[in-house]
PDB file of C-alpha atoms in Angstrom:
ATOM      1  CA  UNK A 128      24.516  -0.109 -10.465  1.00  0.00           C
ATOM      2  CA  UNK A 129      23.346  -0.435  -7.058  1.00  0.00           C
ATOM      3  CA  UNK A 130      19.960   1.325  -7.599  1.00  0.00           C
ATOM      4  CA  UNK A 131      19.126  -0.768 -10.611  1.00  0.00           C
ATOM      5  CA  UNK A 132      19.512  -3.828  -8.380  1.00  0.00           C
ATOM      6  CA  UNK A 133      16.954  -2.287  -5.650  1.00  0.00           C
ATOM      7  CA  UNK A 134      14.457  -1.284  -7.993  1.00  0.00           C
ATOM      8  CA  UNK A 135      14.827  -4.766  -9.848  1.00  0.00           C
ATOM      9  CA  UNK A 136      14.630  -6.963  -7.058  1.00  0.00           C
ATOM     10  CA  UNK A 137      11.304  -4.341  -5.420  1.00  0.00           C
ATOM     11  CA  UNK A 138       9.816  -5.322  -8.590  1.00  0.00           C
ATOM     12  CA  UNK A 139      10.247  -8.974  -8.361  1.00  0.00           C
ATOM     13  CA  UNK A 140       9.293  -9.661  -4.834  1.00  0.00           C
ATOM     14  CA  UNK A 141       6.012  -7.844  -5.573  1.00  0.00           C
ATOM     15  CA  UNK A 142       5.271  -9.971  -8.619  1.00  0.00           C
ATOM     16  CA  UNK A 143       6.442 -12.981  -7.565  1.00  0.00           C
ATOM     17  CA  UNK A 144       7.003 -13.396  -3.552  1.00  0.00           C
ATOM     18  CA  UNK A 145       9.598 -12.106  -1.098  1.00  0.00           C
ATOM     19  CA  UNK A 146       9.853 -16.016  -0.332  1.00  0.00           C
ATOM     20  CA  UNK A 147      10.387 -17.706  -4.055  1.00  0.00           C
ATOM     21  CA  UNK A 148      12.727 -15.158  -5.664  1.00  0.00           C
ATOM     22  CA  UNK A 149      16.157 -15.696  -5.206  1.00  0.00           C
ATOM     23  CA  UNK A 150      19.710 -13.944  -5.855  1.00  0.00           C
ATOM     24  CA  UNK A 151      20.214 -16.082  -9.112  1.00  0.00           C
ATOM     25  CA  UNK A 152      16.872 -15.192 -10.248  1.00  0.00           C
ATOM     26  CA  UNK A 153      17.440 -11.412  -9.613  1.00  0.00           C
ATOM     27  CA  UNK A 154      21.066 -11.504 -11.651  1.00  0.00           C
ATOM     28  CA  UNK A 155      19.287 -13.591 -14.508  1.00  0.00           C
ATOM     29  CA  UNK A 156      16.755 -10.975 -15.000  1.00  0.00           C
ATOM     30  CA  UNK A 157      19.271  -8.323 -15.077  1.00  0.00           C
ATOM     31  CA  UNK A 158      21.721 -10.525 -16.903  1.00  0.00           C
ATOM     32  CA  UNK A 159      24.445  -9.532 -14.599  1.00  0.00           C
ATOM     33  CA  UNK A 160      26.687 -11.986 -12.178  1.00  0.00           C
ATOM     34  CA  UNK A 161      25.273 -13.281  -8.875  1.00  0.00           C
ATOM     35  CA  UNK A 162      29.211 -11.898  -7.530  1.00  0.00           C
ATOM     36  CA  UNK A 163      28.221  -8.247  -8.622  1.00  0.00           C
ATOM     37  CA  UNK A 164      24.773  -8.126  -6.207  1.00  0.00           C
ATOM     38  CA  UNK A 165      27.050  -9.658  -3.517  1.00  0.00           C
ATOM     39  CA  UNK A 166      29.239  -6.660  -4.007  1.00  0.00           C
ATOM     40  CA  UNK A 167      26.325  -4.322  -2.517  1.00  0.00           C
ATOM     41  CA  UNK A 168      24.576  -6.809  -0.465  1.00  0.00           C
ATOM     42  CA  UNK A 169      25.831  -9.420   1.679  1.00  0.00           C
ATOM     43  CA  UNK A 170      22.425 -11.607   2.271  1.00  0.00           C
ATOM     44  CA  UNK A 171      19.192 -11.443   0.539  1.00  0.00           C
ATOM     45  CA  UNK A 172      17.680 -10.119   3.750  1.00  0.00           C
ATOM     46  CA  UNK A 173      19.752  -6.431   3.265  1.00  0.00           C
ATOM     47  CA  UNK A 174      18.370  -7.066  -0.156  1.00  0.00           C
ATOM     48  CA  UNK A 175      14.720  -7.087   1.003  1.00  0.00           C
ATOM     49  CA  UNK A 176      15.211  -4.261   2.915  1.00  0.00           C
ATOM     50  CA  UNK A 177      17.056  -1.934   0.699  1.00  0.00           C
ATOM     51  CA  UNK A 178      14.198  -2.596  -1.632  1.00  0.00           C
ATOM     52  CA  UNK A 179      11.284  -2.304   1.096  1.00  0.00           C
ATOM     53  CA  UNK A 180      12.830   1.498   1.113  1.00  0.00           C
ATOM     54  CA  UNK A 181      12.676   1.816  -2.157  1.00  0.00           C
ATOM     55  CA  UNK A 182       9.041   0.920  -2.731  1.00  0.00           C
ATOM     56  CA  UNK A 183       8.185   2.939   0.753  1.00  0.00           C
ATOM     57  CA  UNK A 184       9.652   6.295  -1.560  1.00  0.00           C
ATOM     58  CA  UNK A 185       7.839   5.001  -4.958  1.00  0.00           C
ATOM     59  CA  UNK A 186       4.606   4.721  -3.072  1.00  0.00           C
ATOM     60  CA  UNK A 187       4.666   8.159  -0.977  1.00  0.00           C
ATOM     61  CA  UNK A 188       5.339   9.495  -4.118  1.00  0.00           C
ATOM     62  CA  UNK A 189       2.861   8.287  -5.794  1.00  0.00           C
ATOM     63  CA  UNK A 190       0.279   9.559  -3.184  1.00  0.00           C
ATOM     64  CA  UNK A 191       1.745  12.599  -3.130  1.00  0.00           C
ATOM     65  CA  UNK A 192       1.196  13.349  -7.039  1.00  0.00           C
ATOM     66  CA  UNK A 193      -2.497  12.300  -6.393  1.00  0.00           C
ATOM     67  CA  UNK A 194      -2.699  14.745  -3.563  1.00  0.00           C
ATOM     68  CA  UNK A 195      -2.074  17.390  -6.100  1.00  0.00           C
ATOM     69  CA  UNK A 196      -4.538  16.229  -8.069  1.00  0.00           C
ATOM     70  CA  UNK A 197      -6.761  18.107  -5.940  1.00  0.00           C
ATOM     71  CA  UNK A 198      -9.956  15.191  -6.514  1.00  0.00           C
ATOM     72  CA  UNK A 199     -12.660  15.315  -3.403  1.00  0.00           C
ATOM     73  CA  UNK A 200     -12.253  13.684  -0.442  1.00  0.00           C
ATOM     74  CA  UNK A 201     -14.170  10.378  -1.165  1.00  0.00           C
ATOM     75  CA  UNK A 202     -12.390  10.060  -5.253  1.00  0.00           C
ATOM     76  CA  UNK A 203      -8.895  10.741  -3.393  1.00  0.00           C
ATOM     77  CA  UNK A 204      -9.220   7.415  -1.560  1.00  0.00           C
ATOM     78  CA  UNK A 205     -10.670   5.303  -4.588  1.00  0.00           C
ATOM     79  CA  UNK A 206      -7.556   6.731  -6.433  1.00  0.00           C
ATOM     80  CA  UNK A 207      -5.191   5.733  -3.931  1.00  0.00           C
ATOM     81  CA  UNK A 208      -6.647   1.964  -4.092  1.00  0.00           C
ATOM     82  CA  UNK A 209      -6.546   1.742  -7.327  1.00  0.00           C
ATOM     83  CA  UNK A 210      -2.706   2.960  -7.532  1.00  0.00           C
ATOM     84  CA  UNK A 211      -2.405   0.395  -4.690  1.00  0.00           C
ATOM     85  CA  UNK A 212      -3.931  -2.774  -6.795  1.00  0.00           C
ATOM     86  CA  UNK A 213      -2.285  -1.587  -9.624  1.00  0.00           C
ATOM     87  CA  UNK A 214       1.497  -1.558  -7.651  1.00  0.00           C
ATOM     88  CA  UNK A 215       1.047  -4.880  -5.894  1.00  0.00           C
ATOM     89  CA  UNK A 216      -0.077  -7.145  -8.869  1.00  0.00           C
ATOM     90  CA  UNK A 217       1.188 -10.042  -8.347  1.00  0.00           C
ATOM     91  CA  UNK A 218       1.618 -13.074 -10.318  1.00  0.00           C
ATOM     92  CA  UNK A 219       1.328 -15.175  -7.529  1.00  0.00           C
ATOM     93  CA  UNK A 220      -1.841 -14.707  -4.889  1.00  0.00           C
ATOM     94  CA  UNK A 221       0.258 -14.315  -1.848  1.00  0.00           C
ATOM     95  CA  UNK A 222       0.026 -11.012  -0.218  1.00  0.00           C
ATOM     96  CA  UNK A 223       3.012  -9.435  -0.323  1.00  0.00           C
ATOM     97  CA  UNK A 224       2.848  -7.427   2.782  1.00  0.00           C
ATOM     98  CA  UNK A 225       1.889 -11.445   4.301  1.00  0.00           C
ATOM     99  CA  UNK A 226       4.823 -12.955   2.980  1.00  0.00           C
ATOM    100  CA  UNK A 227       7.087 -10.200   4.523  1.00  0.00           C
ATOM    101  CA  UNK A 228       5.846 -10.100   7.976  1.00  0.00           C
ATOM    102  CA  UNK A 229       6.108 -14.264   7.732  1.00  0.00           C
ATOM    103  CA  UNK A 230       9.738 -14.675   6.386  1.00  0.00           C
ATOM    104  CA  UNK A 231      11.288 -11.302   7.276  1.00  0.00           C
ATOM    105  CA  UNK A 232       9.270 -10.386  10.411  1.00  0.00           C
ATOM    106  CA  UNK A 233      11.950  -7.894  11.733  1.00  0.00           C
ATOM    107  CA  UNK A 234      12.077  -5.760   8.181  1.00  0.00           C
ATOM    108  CA  UNK A 235       8.247  -5.777   8.456  1.00  0.00           C
ATOM    109  CA  UNK A 236       7.992  -4.026  11.907  1.00  0.00           C
ATOM    110  CA  UNK A 237      10.205  -1.378  10.059  1.00  0.00           C
ATOM    111  CA  UNK A 238       7.956  -0.976   7.957  1.00  0.00           C
ATOM    112  CA  UNK A 239       4.682  -0.997   9.994  1.00  0.00           C
ATOM    113  CA  UNK A 240       6.776   1.840  12.740  1.00  0.00           C
ATOM    114  CA  UNK A 241       7.272   3.519   9.517  1.00  0.00           C
ATOM    115  CA  UNK A 242       3.684   3.597   8.021  1.00  0.00           C
ATOM    116  CA  UNK A 243       2.104   4.328  10.956  1.00  0.00           C
ATOM    117  CA  UNK A 244       2.333   7.754  11.056  1.00  0.00           C
ATOM    118  CA  UNK A 245       2.172   8.648   7.648  1.00  0.00           C
ATOM    119  CA  UNK A 246      -0.978   6.518   6.929  1.00  0.00           C
ATOM    120  CA  UNK A 247      -2.670   7.884   9.847  1.00  0.00           C
ATOM    121  CA  UNK A 248      -1.530  11.713   8.687  1.00  0.00           C
ATOM    122  CA  UNK A 249      -3.345  11.146   5.403  1.00  0.00           C
ATOM    123  CA  UNK A 250      -6.311   9.391   6.603  1.00  0.00           C
ATOM    124  CA  UNK A 251      -7.111  12.187   9.343  1.00  0.00           C
ATOM    125  CA  UNK A 252      -6.082  14.948   5.655  1.00  0.00           C
ATOM    126  CA  UNK A 253      -8.316  13.201   3.851  1.00  0.00           C
ATOM    127  CA  UNK A 254     -11.777  12.879   6.765  1.00  0.00           C
ATOM    128  CA  UNK A 255     -10.634  16.705   7.505  1.00  0.00           C
ATOM    129  CA  UNK A 256     -10.661  17.600   3.734  1.00  0.00           C
ATOM    130  CA  UNK A 257     -14.079  15.498   3.237  1.00  0.00           C
ATOM    131  CA  UNK A 258     -16.069  17.546   6.254  1.00  0.00           C
ATOM    132  CA  UNK A 259     -14.574  20.667   4.447  1.00  0.00           C
ATOM    133  CA  UNK A 260     -16.382  19.478   1.191  1.00  0.00           C
ATOM    134  CA  UNK A 261     -19.389  18.613   2.910  1.00  0.00           C
ATOM    135  CA  UNK A 262     -18.864  14.508   1.526  1.00  0.00           C
ATOM    136  CA  UNK A 263     -18.429  13.615   5.098  1.00  0.00           C
ATOM    137  CA  UNK A 264     -20.296  14.746   8.523  1.00  0.00           C
ATOM    138  CA  UNK A 265     -19.014  17.556  10.818  1.00  0.00           C
ATOM    139  CA  UNK A 266     -19.709  15.430  13.439  1.00  0.00           C
ATOM    140  CA  UNK A 267     -17.393  12.636  12.985  1.00  0.00           C
ATOM    141  CA  UNK A 268     -14.437  12.067  15.474  1.00  0.00           C
ATOM    142  CA  UNK A 269     -11.343  12.453  13.065  1.00  0.00           C
ATOM    143  CA  UNK A 270      -8.981  10.540  15.297  1.00  0.00           C
ATOM    144  CA  UNK A 271     -11.377   7.952  16.070  1.00  0.00           C
ATOM    145  CA  UNK A 272     -12.244   7.455  12.365  1.00  0.00           C
ATOM    146  CA  UNK A 273      -8.468   7.217  12.276  1.00  0.00           C
ATOM    147  CA  UNK A 274      -7.602   4.287  14.110  1.00  0.00           C
ATOM    148  CA  UNK A 275     -10.846   2.537  12.880  1.00  0.00           C
ATOM    149  CA  UNK A 276     -10.236   2.221   9.221  1.00  0.00           C
ATOM    150  CA  UNK A 277      -6.071   2.072   9.835  1.00  0.00           C
ATOM    151  CA  UNK A 278      -6.750  -1.032  12.245  1.00  0.00           C
ATOM    152  CA  UNK A 279      -9.001  -2.800   9.516  1.00  0.00           C
ATOM    153  CA  UNK A 280      -6.775  -1.887   6.571  1.00  0.00           C
ATOM    154  CA  UNK A 281      -3.094  -3.155   8.495  1.00  0.00           C
ATOM    155  CA  UNK A 282      -5.228  -6.456   9.807  1.00  0.00           C
ATOM    156  CA  UNK A 283      -6.389  -7.370   6.522  1.00  0.00           C
ATOM    157  CA  UNK A 284      -2.653  -7.464   5.163  1.00  0.00           C
ATOM    158  CA  UNK A 285      -1.447  -8.840   8.019  1.00  0.00           C
ATOM    159  CA  UNK A 286      -3.580 -11.913   8.174  1.00  0.00           C
ATOM    160  CA  UNK A 287      -4.770 -12.869   4.280  1.00  0.00           C
ATOM    161  CA  UNK A 288      -2.378 -14.442   2.919  1.00  0.00           C
ATOM    162  CA  UNK A 289      -4.238 -14.479  -0.633  1.00  0.00           C
ATOM    163  CA  UNK A 290      -3.630 -11.122  -2.357  1.00  0.00           C
ATOM    164  CA  UNK A 291      -7.431 -11.732  -3.986  1.00  0.00           C
ATOM    165  CA  UNK A 292      -8.872 -12.103  -1.283  1.00  0.00           C
ATOM    166  CA  UNK A 293      -7.258  -9.320   0.870  1.00  0.00           C
ATOM    167  CA  UNK A 294      -7.724  -6.644  -2.024  1.00  0.00           C
ATOM    168  CA  UNK A 295     -11.638  -7.412  -1.903  1.00  0.00           C
ATOM    169  CA  UNK A 296     -11.254  -6.764   1.865  1.00  0.00           C
ATOM    170  CA  UNK A 297      -9.896  -3.759   1.874  1.00  0.00           C
ATOM    171  CA  UNK A 298     -12.400  -2.482  -0.920  1.00  0.00           C
ATOM    172  CA  UNK A 299     -15.048  -3.258   1.365  1.00  0.00           C
ATOM    173  CA  UNK A 300     -13.187  -1.568   4.244  1.00  0.00           C
ATOM    174  CA  UNK A 301     -13.212   1.656   1.845  1.00  0.00           C
ATOM    175  CA  UNK A 302     -16.631   1.450   1.181  1.00  0.00           C
ATOM    176  CA  UNK A 303     -17.546   0.792   5.051  1.00  0.00           C
ATOM    177  CA  UNK A 304     -15.179   3.035   6.480  1.00  0.00           C
ATOM    178  CA  UNK A 305     -16.422   6.293   3.604  1.00  0.00           C
ATOM    179  CA  UNK A 306     -20.495   5.230   4.871  1.00  0.00           C
ATOM    180  CA  UNK A 307     -19.680   5.564   8.141  1.00  0.00           C
ATOM    181  CA  UNK A 308     -19.363   9.300   7.994  1.00  0.00           C
ATOM    182  CA  UNK A 309     -20.633  10.581   4.729  1.00  0.00           C
ATOM    183  CA  UNK A 310     -23.517  13.007   4.489  1.00  0.00           C
ATOM    184  CA  UNK A 311     -26.299  12.238   1.793  1.00  0.00           C
ATOM    185  CA  UNK A 312     -23.847  13.754  -0.826  1.00  0.00           C
ATOM    186  CA  UNK A 313     -20.942  11.961  -0.273  1.00  0.00           C
ATOM    187  CA  UNK A 314     -23.059   8.933  -0.719  1.00  0.00           C
ATOM    188  CA  UNK A 315     -24.087  10.230  -3.722  1.00  0.00           C
ATOM    189  CA  UNK A 316     -19.990  10.440  -4.158  1.00  0.00           C
ATOM    190  CA  UNK A 317     -19.493   7.394  -2.855  1.00  0.00           C
ATOM    191  CA  UNK A 318     -22.000   5.257  -5.233  1.00  0.00           C
ATOM    192  CA  UNK A 319     -20.686   6.848  -7.989  1.00  0.00           C
ATOM    193  CA  UNK A 320     -17.096   5.805  -7.173  1.00  0.00           C
ATOM    194  CA  UNK A 321     -18.178   2.521  -6.528  1.00  0.00           C
ATOM    195  CA  UNK A 322     -20.248   2.160  -9.914  1.00  0.00           C
ATOM    196  CA  UNK A 323     -16.430   3.438 -11.413  1.00  0.00           C
ATOM    197  CA  UNK A 324     -14.786   0.461  -9.778  1.00  0.00           C
ATOM    198  CA  UNK A 325     -16.851  -2.030 -10.650  1.00  0.00           C
ATOM    199  CA  UNK A 326     -16.490  -1.084 -14.837  1.00  0.00           C
ATOM    200  CA  UNK A 327     -12.844  -0.778 -14.704  1.00  0.00           C
TER     201      UNK A 327
END
């Protein structure tokens, strides 16, 4: 039951926001009593913390499954972006990450610290793969590119309240990041992925 509550809460928080969803809403959605939820979680903040841990695990498992598809480096990044867009699709236009930072700053800090190393590792692996595939230039400074992209992405989600605007800027950041590193062959692949994203 505890796992089911965490999973449902995570879905509702992503769909409707961390602030607006109450324990009553979760109980009603699951057709259980609020007392059942309080049996496992003494307050909403504890449930938010557990649900972000659950989402973290889900995201990482999905990314790992994409990495196993053995796509080229540029296609891989676009596929991961597509996954994030689908997963964070919300009924309200307020970024869930922005809400988490605003209303649960301590949980947000824990999430951010946890993500720094893992995201940086993915970005690094992708750049190295792209260089090996001839899609990114050999002289690309991997560490600098990882840091630039990380700063871009996290600043967007930390400071833009609108989910729609955040997604638009994130897409622009991915194009900017790729163009900065791409070889002529990489540019052709980038244009292909951009076109594919427009038609989806």
